[in-house]
PDB file of C-alpha atoms and ligand atoms in Angstrom:
ATOM      1  CA  MET A   1       0.074   0.052  -0.071  1.00  0.00           C
ATOM      2  CA  LYS A   2       1.218   3.375  -0.919  1.00  0.00           C
ATOM      3  CA  GLN A   3       1.880   6.000   1.787  1.00  0.00           C
ATOM      4  CA  VAL A   4      -0.743   8.904   1.903  1.00  0.00           C
ATOM      5  CA  VAL A   5       0.379  12.546   1.482  1.00  0.00           C
ATOM      6  CA  TYR A   6      -2.452  15.061   2.473  1.00  0.00           C
ATOM      7  CA  ILE A   7      -2.123  18.596   1.071  1.00  0.00           C
ATOM      8  CA  THR A   8      -4.130  21.096   2.829  1.00  0.00           C
ATOM      9  CA  ARG A   9      -4.563  23.501  -0.093  1.00  0.00           C
ATOM     10  CA  LYS A  10      -4.962  23.284  -3.817  1.00  0.00           C
ATOM     11  CA  LEU A  11      -1.430  23.595  -5.161  1.00  0.00           C
ATOM     12  CA  PRO A  12      -0.169  23.913  -8.822  1.00  0.00           C
ATOM     13  CA  GLU A  13       0.087  20.407 -10.310  1.00  0.00           C
ATOM     14  CA  GLU A  14       3.700  21.002 -11.290  1.00  0.00           C
ATOM     15  CA  ALA A  15       4.558  21.312  -7.617  1.00  0.00           C
ATOM     16  CA  VAL A  16       2.522  18.137  -6.498  1.00  0.00           C
ATOM     17  CA  ARG A  17       3.301  15.903  -9.500  1.00  0.00           C
ATOM     18  CA  PRO A  18       6.614  14.478  -8.360  1.00  0.00           C
ATOM     19  CA  LEU A  19       4.909  13.026  -5.371  1.00  0.00           C
ATOM     20  CA  ARG A  20       2.149  11.206  -7.338  1.00  0.00           C
ATOM     21  CA  GLU A  21       4.260   8.374  -8.696  1.00  0.00           C
ATOM     22  CA  LYS A  22       5.297   7.067  -5.301  1.00  0.00           C
ATOM     23  CA  PHE A  23       2.505   8.080  -2.971  1.00  0.00           C
ATOM     24  CA  THR A  24      -1.144   8.447  -2.790  1.00  0.00           C
ATOM     25  CA  VAL A  25      -1.659  12.199  -2.870  1.00  0.00           C
ATOM     26  CA  ARG A  26      -4.919  13.687  -1.631  1.00  0.00           C
ATOM     27  CA  MET A  27      -5.434  17.426  -1.749  1.00  0.00           C
ATOM     28  CA  TRP A  28      -8.058  19.890  -0.509  1.00  0.00           C
ATOM     29  CA  ASP A  29      -9.546  21.141  -3.808  1.00  0.00           C
ATOM     30  CA  LYS A  30      -9.898  24.803  -3.125  1.00  0.00           C
ATOM     31  CA  GLU A  31      -7.226  27.385  -3.507  1.00  0.00           C
ATOM     32  CA  ASP A  32      -8.718  30.198  -1.680  1.00  0.00           C
ATOM     33  CA  VAL A  33     -10.662  28.478   1.071  1.00  0.00           C
ATOM     34  CA  VAL A  34      -8.828  26.999   4.170  1.00  0.00           C
ATOM     35  CA  VAL A  35      -9.475  23.315   4.694  1.00  0.00           C
ATOM     36  CA  PRO A  36     -12.300  22.904   7.384  1.00  0.00           C
ATOM     37  CA  GLU A  37     -11.012  21.512  10.548  1.00  0.00           C
ATOM     38  CA  GLU A  38     -13.403  18.459  10.377  1.00  0.00           C
ATOM     39  CA  VAL A  39     -12.098  17.525   6.872  1.00  0.00           C
ATOM     40  CA  LEU A  40      -8.500  17.868   8.125  1.00  0.00           C
ATOM     41  CA  LYS A  41      -9.215  15.678  11.176  1.00  0.00           C
ATOM     42  CA  GLU A  42     -10.662  12.983   8.898  1.00  0.00           C
ATOM     43  CA  GLU A  43      -7.852  13.260   6.351  1.00  0.00           C
ATOM     44  CA  VAL A  44      -4.947  13.101   8.866  1.00  0.00           C
ATOM     45  CA  LYS A  45      -6.177   9.727  10.196  1.00  0.00           C
ATOM     46  CA  SER A  46      -4.681   8.001   7.280  1.00  0.00           C
ATOM     47  CA  ALA A  47      -1.910  10.425   6.269  1.00  0.00           C
ATOM     48  CA  HIS A  48       1.787   9.683   6.521  1.00  0.00           C
ATOM     49  CA  ALA A  49       2.636  13.288   5.402  1.00  0.00           C
ATOM     50  CA  LEU A  50       0.853  16.629   5.832  1.00  0.00           C
ATOM     51  CA  TRP A  51       1.679  19.480   3.477  1.00  0.00           C
ATOM     52  CA  THR A  52       0.437  22.572   5.228  1.00  0.00           C
ATOM     53  CA  THR A  53       0.194  26.349   4.831  1.00  0.00           C
ATOM     54  CA  ILE A  54       0.215  29.025   7.544  1.00  0.00           C
ATOM     55  CA  THR A  55      -3.505  29.082   7.600  1.00  0.00           C
ATOM     56  CA  ASP A  56      -3.787  25.560   9.052  1.00  0.00           C
ATOM     57  CA  GLN A  57      -3.638  25.137  12.803  1.00  0.00           C
ATOM     58  CA  ILE A  58      -1.779  21.938  13.371  1.00  0.00           C
ATOM     59  CA  THR A  59      -2.554  21.291  16.939  1.00  0.00           C
ATOM     60  CA  ARG A  60      -1.729  18.413  19.263  1.00  0.00           C
ATOM     61  CA  GLU A  61      -5.267  17.092  18.770  1.00  0.00           C
ATOM     62  CA  ILE A  62      -4.729  16.961  14.927  1.00  0.00           C
ATOM     63  CA  MET A  63      -1.421  15.178  15.268  1.00  0.00           C
ATOM     64  CA  GLU A  64      -2.677  12.765  17.926  1.00  0.00           C
ATOM     65  CA  SER A  65      -5.348  11.602  15.599  1.00  0.00           C
ATOM     66  CA  ALA A  66      -2.774  10.766  12.909  1.00  0.00           C
ATOM     67  CA  PRO A  67      -1.154   7.473  14.050  1.00  0.00           C
ATOM     68  CA  ASN A  68       0.818   7.202  10.655  1.00  0.00           C
ATOM     69  CA  LEU A  69       2.038  10.803  10.481  1.00  0.00           C
ATOM     70  CA  LYS A  70       5.808  11.117   9.983  1.00  0.00           C
ATOM     71  CA  ILE A  71       6.118  14.736   8.737  1.00  0.00           C
ATOM     72  CA  VAL A  72       4.375  18.095   8.591  1.00  0.00           C
ATOM     73  CA  SER A  73       5.870  20.255   5.873  1.00  0.00           C
ATOM     74  CA  ASN A  74       4.911  23.800   6.196  1.00  0.00           C
ATOM     75  CA  CYS A  75       4.868  26.079   3.082  1.00  0.00           C
ATOM     76  CA  ALA A  76       6.367  29.069   4.987  1.00  0.00           C
ATOM     77  CA  VAL A  77       9.523  30.063   6.860  1.00  0.00           C
ATOM     78  CA  GLY A  78       7.376  30.757   9.904  1.00  0.00           C
ATOM     79  CA  PHE A  79       5.816  27.877  11.847  1.00  0.00           C
ATOM     80  CA  ASN A  80       3.799  29.440  14.604  1.00  0.00           C
ATOM     81  CA  ASN A  81       0.758  27.575  13.306  1.00  0.00           C
ATOM     82  CA  ILE A  82       2.261  24.226  14.448  1.00  0.00           C
ATOM     83  CA  ASP A  83       2.516  22.859  17.983  1.00  0.00           C
ATOM     84  CA  LEU A  84       6.175  21.905  17.861  1.00  0.00           C
ATOM     85  CA  GLN A  85       6.173  20.535  21.380  1.00  0.00           C
ATOM     86  CA  ALA A  86       3.516  17.941  20.516  1.00  0.00           C
ATOM     87  CA  ALA A  87       5.145  17.124  17.152  1.00  0.00           C
ATOM     88  CA  LYS A  88       8.520  16.515  18.941  1.00  0.00           C
ATOM     89  CA  GLU A  89       6.797  14.205  21.619  1.00  0.00           C
ATOM     90  CA  LEU A  90       4.878  12.321  18.879  1.00  0.00           C
ATOM     91  CA  GLY A  91       8.067  11.867  16.762  1.00  0.00           C
ATOM     92  CA  ILE A  92       6.803  13.861  13.900  1.00  0.00           C
ATOM     93  CA  THR A  93       9.265  15.831  11.877  1.00  0.00           C
ATOM     94  CA  VAL A  94       8.336  19.435  10.997  1.00  0.00           C
ATOM     95  CA  THR A  95       9.988  21.164   8.095  1.00  0.00           C
ATOM     96  CA  HIS A  96       9.729  24.721   6.736  1.00  0.00           C
ATOM     97  CA  THR A  97      10.971  26.755   3.749  1.00  0.00           C
ATOM     98  CA  PRO A  98      13.803  29.130   4.680  1.00  0.00           C
ATOM     99  CA  ASN A  99      16.312  30.787   2.411  1.00  0.00           C
ATOM    100  CA  VAL A 100      14.387  30.600  -0.938  1.00  0.00           C
ATOM    101  CA  LEU A 101      12.052  33.419   0.252  1.00  0.00           C
ATOM    102  CA  THR A 102      14.662  35.708   1.809  1.00  0.00           C
ATOM    103  CA  GLU A 103      15.158  38.110  -1.097  1.00  0.00           C
ATOM    104  CA  THR A 104      11.562  38.190  -2.129  1.00  0.00           C
ATOM    105  CA  THR A 105      10.331  39.044   1.387  1.00  0.00           C
ATOM    106  CA  ALA A 106      13.000  41.694   1.697  1.00  0.00           C
ATOM    107  CA  ASP A 107      11.852  43.199  -1.600  1.00  0.00           C
ATOM    108  CA  LEU A 108       8.359  43.453  -0.326  1.00  0.00           C
ATOM    109  CA  ALA A 109       9.430  44.825   3.144  1.00  0.00           C
ATOM    110  CA  ILE A 110      11.219  47.671   1.552  1.00  0.00           C
ATOM    111  CA  GLY A 111       8.407  48.084  -1.015  1.00  0.00           C
ATOM    112  CA  LEU A 112       5.935  48.402   1.740  1.00  0.00           C
ATOM    113  CA  LEU A 113       8.163  50.800   3.576  1.00  0.00           C
ATOM    114  CA  LEU A 114       8.344  53.012   0.569  1.00  0.00           C
ATOM    115  CA  ALA A 115       4.653  52.817  -0.041  1.00  0.00           C
ATOM    116  CA  SER A 116       3.869  53.795   3.437  1.00  0.00           C
ATOM    117  CA  ALA A 117       6.382  56.604   3.647  1.00  0.00           C
ATOM    118  CA  ARG A 118       5.271  58.038   0.204  1.00  0.00           C
ATOM    119  CA  ARG A 119       1.595  57.198   0.474  1.00  0.00           C
ATOM    120  CA  ILE A 120       1.720  55.337  -2.741  1.00  0.00           C
ATOM    121  CA  THR A 121      -1.377  53.311  -2.596  1.00  0.00           C
ATOM    122  CA  GLU A 122      -3.340  56.227  -1.134  1.00  0.00           C
ATOM    123  CA  ALA A 123      -2.104  58.476  -3.793  1.00  0.00           C
ATOM    124  CA  GLU A 124      -3.133  55.965  -6.533  1.00  0.00           C
ATOM    125  CA  ALA A 125      -6.685  55.820  -5.044  1.00  0.00           C
ATOM    126  CA  VAL A 126      -6.984  59.481  -5.180  1.00  0.00           C
ATOM    127  CA  LEU A 127      -6.171  59.330  -8.864  1.00  0.00           C
ATOM    128  CA  ARG A 128      -8.316  56.334  -9.737  1.00  0.00           C
ATOM    129  CA  ASP A 129     -11.273  57.876  -7.874  1.00  0.00           C
ATOM    130  CA  GLY A 130     -11.215  61.081  -9.774  1.00  0.00           C
ATOM    131  CA  ARG A 131     -10.166  63.079  -6.739  1.00  0.00           C
ATOM    132  CA  TRP A 132      -6.965  64.581  -8.451  1.00  0.00           C
ATOM    133  CA  LYS A 133      -7.881  68.154  -8.926  1.00  0.00           C
ATOM    134  CA  SER A 134      -4.588  69.687  -9.495  1.00  0.00           C
ATOM    135  CA  TRP A 135      -0.907  69.502  -8.523  1.00  0.00           C
ATOM    136  CA  THR A 136      -1.002  70.738  -5.077  1.00  0.00           C
ATOM    137  CA  PRO A 137       2.055  71.782  -2.931  1.00  0.00           C
ATOM    138  CA  MET A 138       1.395  69.814   0.030  1.00  0.00           C
ATOM    139  CA  GLN A 139      -1.180  67.218  -1.204  1.00  0.00           C
ATOM    140  CA  LEU A 140      -0.011  63.647  -0.407  1.00  0.00           C
ATOM    141  CA  THR A 141       3.232  64.679   1.053  1.00  0.00           C
ATOM    142  CA  GLY A 142       5.074  61.829   2.903  1.00  0.00           C
ATOM    143  CA  MET A 143       8.186  61.091   4.777  1.00  0.00           C
ATOM    144  CA  ASP A 144      11.674  60.894   3.191  1.00  0.00           C
ATOM    145  CA  VAL A 145      13.313  57.437   3.004  1.00  0.00           C
ATOM    146  CA  PHE A 146      16.618  58.498   1.768  1.00  0.00           C
ATOM    147  CA  GLY A 147      19.070  59.018   4.555  1.00  0.00           C
ATOM    148  CA  ALA A 148      16.619  58.059   7.271  1.00  0.00           C
ATOM    149  CA  THR A 149      17.253  55.703  10.162  1.00  0.00           C
ATOM    150  CA  LEU A 150      15.857  52.282   9.803  1.00  0.00           C
ATOM    151  CA  GLY A 151      15.399  50.001  12.939  1.00  0.00           C
ATOM    152  CA  ILE A 152      15.051  46.387  12.221  1.00  0.00           C
ATOM    153  CA  ILE A 153      13.606  44.168  14.862  1.00  0.00           C
ATOM    154  CA  GLY A 154      14.597  40.550  14.077  1.00  0.00           C
ATOM    155  CA  MET A 155      17.934  40.539  12.186  1.00  0.00           C
ATOM    156  CA  GLY A 156      17.723  37.189  10.587  1.00  0.00           C
ATOM    157  CA  ARG A 157      18.366  36.399   7.010  1.00  0.00           C
ATOM    158  CA  ILE A 158      15.351  38.635   5.790  1.00  0.00           C
ATOM    159  CA  GLY A 159      16.412  41.375   8.109  1.00  0.00           C
ATOM    160  CA  GLU A 160      19.958  41.321   6.752  1.00  0.00           C
ATOM    161  CA  ALA A 161      18.575  41.288   3.196  1.00  0.00           C
ATOM    162  CA  ALA A 162      16.225  44.209   3.937  1.00  0.00           C
ATOM    163  CA  ALA A 163      19.178  46.138   5.556  1.00  0.00           C
ATOM    164  CA  LYS A 164      21.376  45.776   2.595  1.00  0.00           C
ATOM    165  CA  ARG A 165      18.622  47.141   0.297  1.00  0.00           C
ATOM    166  CA  ALA A 166      18.146  50.105   2.766  1.00  0.00           C
ATOM    167  CA  ARG A 167      21.698  50.868   2.552  1.00  0.00           C
ATOM    168  CA  GLY A 168      21.061  51.694  -1.239  1.00  0.00           C
ATOM    169  CA  PHE A 169      18.902  54.538   0.180  1.00  0.00           C
ATOM    170  CA  GLU A 170      21.823  55.591   2.363  1.00  0.00           C
ATOM    171  CA  MET A 171      19.741  54.751   5.508  1.00  0.00           C
ATOM    172  CA  ASP A 172      21.502  54.232   8.864  1.00  0.00           C
ATOM    173  CA  ILE A 173      20.654  50.743  10.046  1.00  0.00           C
ATOM    174  CA  LEU A 174      19.897  50.014  13.745  1.00  0.00           C
ATOM    175  CA  TYR A 175      18.946  46.399  14.590  1.00  0.00           C
ATOM    176  CA  HIS A 176      17.584  44.497  17.679  1.00  0.00           C
ATOM    177  CA  ASN A 177      17.865  40.760  17.848  1.00  0.00           C
ATOM    178  CA  ARG A 178      18.030  37.965  20.505  1.00  0.00           C
ATOM    179  CA  THR A 179      21.747  37.600  19.630  1.00  0.00           C
ATOM    180  CA  ARG A 180      24.174  40.207  18.377  1.00  0.00           C
ATOM    181  CA  LYS A 181      25.502  39.716  14.843  1.00  0.00           C
ATOM    182  CA  MET A 182      29.089  40.952  15.148  1.00  0.00           C
ATOM    183  CA  ASP A 183      30.160  39.754  11.655  1.00  0.00           C
ATOM    184  CA  THR A 184      27.255  41.596  10.017  1.00  0.00           C
ATOM    185  CA  GLU A 185      28.026  44.685  12.252  1.00  0.00           C
ATOM    186  CA  GLU A 186      31.560  44.664  11.128  1.00  0.00           C
ATOM    187  CA  MET A 187      30.972  43.869   7.477  1.00  0.00           C
ATOM    188  CA  TYR A 188      28.060  46.261   6.871  1.00  0.00           C
ATOM    189  CA  GLY A 189      28.223  48.773   9.607  1.00  0.00           C
ATOM    190  CA  PHE A 190      24.771  47.895  11.054  1.00  0.00           C
ATOM    191  CA  GLN A 191      24.450  48.952  14.631  1.00  0.00           C
ATOM    192  CA  TYR A 192      22.977  46.843  17.500  1.00  0.00           C
ATOM    193  CA  ALA A 193      20.555  48.660  19.835  1.00  0.00           C
ATOM    194  CA  GLU A 194      18.406  47.771  22.705  1.00  0.00           C
ATOM    195  CA  LEU A 195      14.699  47.684  21.726  1.00  0.00           C
ATOM    196  CA  ASP A 196      13.794  50.950  23.450  1.00  0.00           C
ATOM    197  CA  ASP A 197      16.778  52.823  21.973  1.00  0.00           C
ATOM    198  CA  LEU A 198      15.902  51.535  18.521  1.00  0.00           C
ATOM    199  CA  LEU A 199      12.323  52.664  18.841  1.00  0.00           C
ATOM    200  CA  ARG A 200      13.377  56.181  20.129  1.00  0.00           C
ATOM    201  CA  GLN A 201      15.862  56.716  17.298  1.00  0.00           C
ATOM    202  CA  SER A 202      14.368  55.119  14.225  1.00  0.00           C
ATOM    203  CA  ASP A 203      12.461  56.947  11.474  1.00  0.00           C
ATOM    204  CA  PHE A 204      11.183  53.577  10.200  1.00  0.00           C
ATOM    205  CA  VAL A 205      10.702  50.398  12.300  1.00  0.00           C
ATOM    206  CA  LEU A 206      10.608  47.248  10.367  1.00  0.00           C
ATOM    207  CA  ILE A 207       9.480  44.081  12.141  1.00  0.00           C
ATOM    208  CA  LEU A 208      10.974  40.823  10.829  1.00  0.00           C
ATOM    209  CA  ALA A 209      11.016  38.680  13.993  1.00  0.00           C
ATOM    210  CA  PRO A 210       9.330  35.376  14.334  1.00  0.00           C
ATOM    211  CA  LEU A 211       6.138  35.128  16.419  1.00  0.00           C
ATOM    212  CA  THR A 212       6.978  33.345  19.557  1.00  0.00           C
ATOM    213  CA  ASP A 213       5.933  33.562  23.158  1.00  0.00           C
ATOM    214  CA  GLU A 214       8.726  36.198  23.704  1.00  0.00           C
ATOM    215  CA  THR A 215       7.637  38.384  20.741  1.00  0.00           C
ATOM    216  CA  ARG A 216       3.795  38.125  21.103  1.00  0.00           C
ATOM    217  CA  ASP A 217       2.585  41.730  21.791  1.00  0.00           C
ATOM    218  CA  LEU A 218       6.220  43.035  21.738  1.00  0.00           C
ATOM    219  CA  ILE A 219       5.016  46.362  20.318  1.00  0.00           C
ATOM    220  CA  LYS A 220       2.225  47.747  22.502  1.00  0.00           C
ATOM    221  CA  LYS A 221       1.236  51.143  23.953  1.00  0.00           C
ATOM    222  CA  ARG A 222       4.520  51.727  25.801  1.00  0.00           C
ATOM    223  CA  GLU A 223       6.774  50.833  22.818  1.00  0.00           C
ATOM    224  CA  LEU A 224       4.578  52.822  20.441  1.00  0.00           C
ATOM    225  CA  ARG A 225       4.842  55.915  22.700  1.00  0.00           C
ATOM    226  CA  LEU A 226       8.721  55.622  22.540  1.00  0.00           C
ATOM    227  CA  MET A 227       8.622  56.070  18.761  1.00  0.00           C
ATOM    228  CA  LYS A 228       8.971  59.374  16.977  1.00  0.00           C
ATOM    229  CA  LYS A 229       5.724  61.178  16.119  1.00  0.00           C
ATOM    230  CA  THR A 230       7.036  61.134  12.496  1.00  0.00           C
ATOM    231  CA  ALA A 231       7.915  57.417  12.617  1.00  0.00           C
ATOM    232  CA  VAL A 232       6.506  54.584  10.342  1.00  0.00           C
ATOM    233  CA  LEU A 233       6.100  51.089  11.640  1.00  0.00           C
ATOM    234  CA  VAL A 234       6.276  48.337   8.999  1.00  0.00           C
ATOM    235  CA  ASN A 235       5.284  44.715   9.936  1.00  0.00           C
ATOM    236  CA  VAL A 236       6.128  41.987   7.494  1.00  0.00           C
ATOM    237  CA  SER A 237       6.406  39.138  10.099  1.00  0.00           C
ATOM    238  CA  ARG A 238       3.269  38.135  12.061  1.00  0.00           C
ATOM    239  CA  GLY A 239       0.310  40.184  13.269  1.00  0.00           C
ATOM    240  CA  GLY A 240       0.475  39.011  16.917  1.00  0.00           C
ATOM    241  CA  ILE A 241       3.749  40.866  17.459  1.00  0.00           C
ATOM    242  CA  VAL A 242       2.013  44.249  17.383  1.00  0.00           C
ATOM    243  CA  ASN A 243      -0.956  44.911  19.515  1.00  0.00           C
ATOM    244  CA  GLU A 244      -3.491  46.159  17.067  1.00  0.00           C
ATOM    245  CA  GLN A 245      -5.720  48.163  19.332  1.00  0.00           C
ATOM    246  CA  ASP A 246      -2.611  49.986  20.681  1.00  0.00           C
ATOM    247  CA  LEU A 247      -1.411  50.504  17.131  1.00  0.00           C
ATOM    248  CA  TYR A 248      -4.801  51.962  16.099  1.00  0.00           C
ATOM    249  CA  ASP A 249      -4.732  54.321  19.136  1.00  0.00           C
ATOM    250  CA  ALA A 250      -1.190  55.434  18.346  1.00  0.00           C
ATOM    251  CA  LEU A 251      -2.094  56.177  14.736  1.00  0.00           C
ATOM    252  CA  THR A 252      -5.196  58.045  15.581  1.00  0.00           C
ATOM    253  CA  GLU A 253      -3.698  59.972  18.411  1.00  0.00           C
ATOM    254  CA  GLY A 254      -0.650  60.957  16.350  1.00  0.00           C
ATOM    255  CA  GLU A 255       1.789  58.994  18.412  1.00  0.00           C
ATOM    256  CA  ILE A 256       3.290  57.688  15.263  1.00  0.00           C
ATOM    257  CA  TRP A 257       2.860  58.871  11.644  1.00  0.00           C
ATOM    258  CA  GLY A 258       1.935  55.804   9.694  1.00  0.00           C
ATOM    259  CA  ALA A 259       2.113  52.103   9.303  1.00  0.00           C
ATOM    260  CA  GLY A 260       2.547  49.511   6.651  1.00  0.00           C
ATOM    261  CA  LEU A 261       1.164  46.175   7.482  1.00  0.00           C
ATOM    262  CA  ASP A 262       1.404  42.901   5.468  1.00  0.00           C
ATOM    263  CA  VAL A 263       0.178  40.862   8.418  1.00  0.00           C
ATOM    264  CA  PHE A 264      -2.608  40.919  10.915  1.00  0.00           C
ATOM    265  CA  GLU A 265      -3.434  39.217  14.146  1.00  0.00           C
ATOM    266  CA  THR A 266      -6.277  37.339  12.513  1.00  0.00           C
ATOM    267  CA  GLU A 267      -6.143  36.670   8.801  1.00  0.00           C
ATOM    268  CA  PRO A 268      -7.905  37.320   6.522  1.00  0.00           C
ATOM    269  CA  VAL A 269      -8.576  40.647   8.052  1.00  0.00           C
ATOM    270  CA  PRO A 270     -12.216  41.837   7.719  1.00  0.00           C
ATOM    271  CA  VAL A 271     -12.811  44.890   5.547  1.00  0.00           C
ATOM    272  CA  ASN A 272     -14.336  46.792   8.485  1.00  0.00           C
ATOM    273  CA  HIS A 273     -11.122  46.178  10.583  1.00  0.00           C
ATOM    274  CA  PRO A 274     -10.409  49.501  12.461  1.00  0.00           C
ATOM    275  CA  LEU A 275      -6.902  49.647  11.074  1.00  0.00           C
ATOM    276  CA  LEU A 276      -8.164  49.489   7.492  1.00  0.00           C
ATOM    277  CA  THR A 277     -10.283  52.651   8.113  1.00  0.00           C
ATOM    278  CA  LEU A 278      -7.198  54.763   8.583  1.00  0.00           C
ATOM    279  CA  PRO A 279      -5.578  56.720   5.727  1.00  0.00           C
ATOM    280  CA  ASN A 280      -2.169  56.473   7.360  1.00  0.00           C
ATOM    281  CA  VAL A 281      -2.165  52.616   7.099  1.00  0.00           C
ATOM    282  CA  THR A 282      -0.896  50.936   3.885  1.00  0.00           C
ATOM    283  CA  ALA A 283      -2.291  47.318   4.094  1.00  0.00           C
ATOM    284  CA  LEU A 284      -1.489  44.190   2.188  1.00  0.00           C
ATOM    285  CA  PRO A 285      -2.906  40.737   2.370  1.00  0.00           C
ATOM    286  CA  HIS A 286       0.238  38.811   3.559  1.00  0.00           C
ATOM    287  CA  ILE A 287       2.057  38.758   0.231  1.00  0.00           C
ATOM    288  CA  ALA A 288       5.657  39.240   1.288  1.00  0.00           C
ATOM    289  CA  SER A 289       6.924  35.921  -0.362  1.00  0.00           C
ATOM    290  CA  ALA A 290       4.456  35.972  -3.071  1.00  0.00           C
ATOM    291  CA  SER A 291       6.524  35.816  -6.284  1.00  0.00           C
ATOM    292  CA  ILE A 292       5.915  33.082  -8.727  1.00  0.00           C
ATOM    293  CA  GLN A 293       9.488  31.887  -8.506  1.00  0.00           C
ATOM    294  CA  THR A 294       9.627  31.947  -4.784  1.00  0.00           C
ATOM    295  CA  ARG A 295       6.310  30.313  -4.071  1.00  0.00           C
ATOM    296  CA  LEU A 296       7.292  27.409  -6.485  1.00  0.00           C
ATOM    297  CA  ALA A 297      10.644  27.196  -4.812  1.00  0.00           C
ATOM    298  CA  MET A 298       9.068  26.946  -1.410  1.00  0.00           C
ATOM    299  CA  MET A 299       6.714  24.148  -2.665  1.00  0.00           C
ATOM    300  CA  LYS A 300       9.743  22.304  -4.052  1.00  0.00           C
ATOM    301  CA  LEU A 301      11.368  22.287  -0.554  1.00  0.00           C
ATOM    302  CA  ASN A 302       8.097  20.838   0.883  1.00  0.00           C
ATOM    303  CA  GLU A 303       7.844  18.291  -1.782  1.00  0.00           C
ATOM    304  CA  ARG A 304      11.562  17.175  -1.344  1.00  0.00           C
ATOM    305  CA  ALA A 305      11.205  17.029   2.443  1.00  0.00           C
ATOM    306  CA  ILE A 306       8.107  14.808   2.178  1.00  0.00           C
ATOM    307  CA  ARG A 307       9.813  12.519  -0.323  1.00  0.00           C
ATOM    308  CA  ASP A 308      12.875  12.301   1.966  1.00  0.00           C
ATOM    309  CA  VAL A 309      10.963  11.526   5.101  1.00  0.00           C
ATOM    310  CA  LEU A 310       8.561   8.931   3.505  1.00  0.00           C
ATOM    311  CA  GLY A 311      11.724   7.441   1.801  1.00  0.00           C
ATOM    312  CA  GLY A 312      13.539   7.021   5.154  1.00  0.00           C
ATOM    313  CA  ARG A 313      15.952   9.876   4.661  1.00  0.00           C
ATOM    314  CA  VAL A 314      16.783  12.891   6.916  1.00  0.00           C
ATOM    315  CA  PRO A 315      15.271  15.967   5.126  1.00  0.00           C
ATOM    316  CA  ASN A 316      16.558  19.467   4.954  1.00  0.00           C
ATOM    317  CA  ASN A 317      15.051  22.354   6.758  1.00  0.00           C
ATOM    318  CA  ILE A 318      13.927  20.594   9.883  1.00  0.00           C
ATOM    319  CA  VAL A 319      12.358  22.595  12.591  1.00  0.00           C
ATOM    320  CA  VAL A 320      11.882  19.745  15.011  1.00  0.00           C
TER     321      VAL A 320
HETATM  322  C1  LIG B   1       6.268  32.801   5.868  1.00  0.00           C
HETATM  323  O1  LIG B   1       6.938  32.097   4.995  1.00  0.00           O
HETATM  324  O2  LIG B   1       6.315  32.637   6.957  1.00  0.00           O
HETATM  325  C2  LIG B   1       5.330  33.804   5.212  1.00  0.00           C
HETATM  326  O3  LIG B   1       4.680  34.502   6.281  1.00  0.00           O
HETATM  327  C3  LIG B   1       4.295  33.156   4.400  1.00  0.00           C
HETATM  328  O4  LIG B   1       4.852  33.082   3.028  1.00  0.00           O
END
């Protein structure tokens, strides 16, 4: 009997095809709808491998009802949707997709920073809605990016890639990270700062840290108050790192100037979400790694990891 792979989202056939020869592949048939929990619970009962996305909550309960499960391969670098402790205890390998999305995510981070600073999406809406009456001296004026100070929270691979891009704008780079990166400091002149100092000194604060127990709600009222009133907060990591109510208050009370958000606490975010009502928020639907090449490269890593584990080999990109 062939081993069973269950894929929680409809993926391009070219990504899935290599698995079909050796394994029985079952796949949730919708691209834009999350697999319902009851379907997932039923499917995992016979699955040897689960190919997941960040929208699937892979809980202890799910894994405990999967007696044959050997691997959960997550199509993301983040893995906060998976109960790692439970996976470890149950002997289930968890893999993710680092490296291949680094540059693409850094591109978007800088893109969102620029869009927020220069009000690009807001300005386009003015034009498209027929509200462009005349060139106006102070209409849609934003914040300069060139030469500004960028504070990066979470200086991993993506943070470094974003910082290198920011150097092209002659930005000064501060960073805060669990561990200091002496080699990168020496090589590129990035400067380590304690979180409060980074918040006080930065014109742009870019969040690229993973969501963990330590980083949940890391940026809340107190931290937002430390930021400059002209500062822009950009989050390309996970929504739970910034307290959304406090961010809303800071943006409406003029504690900070603007925000660029690719991620939200609960996704998809409803259109009537308070943050989406604010003109000084540039919002995107979690697209940081969304280039065709990168998404296919991420899927390739998942496919390989599944083939490796089901073939009795040690895969790359193991989380636990
Ligand atoms: C990740 O990789 O963690 C992104 O958030 C989803 O692409």
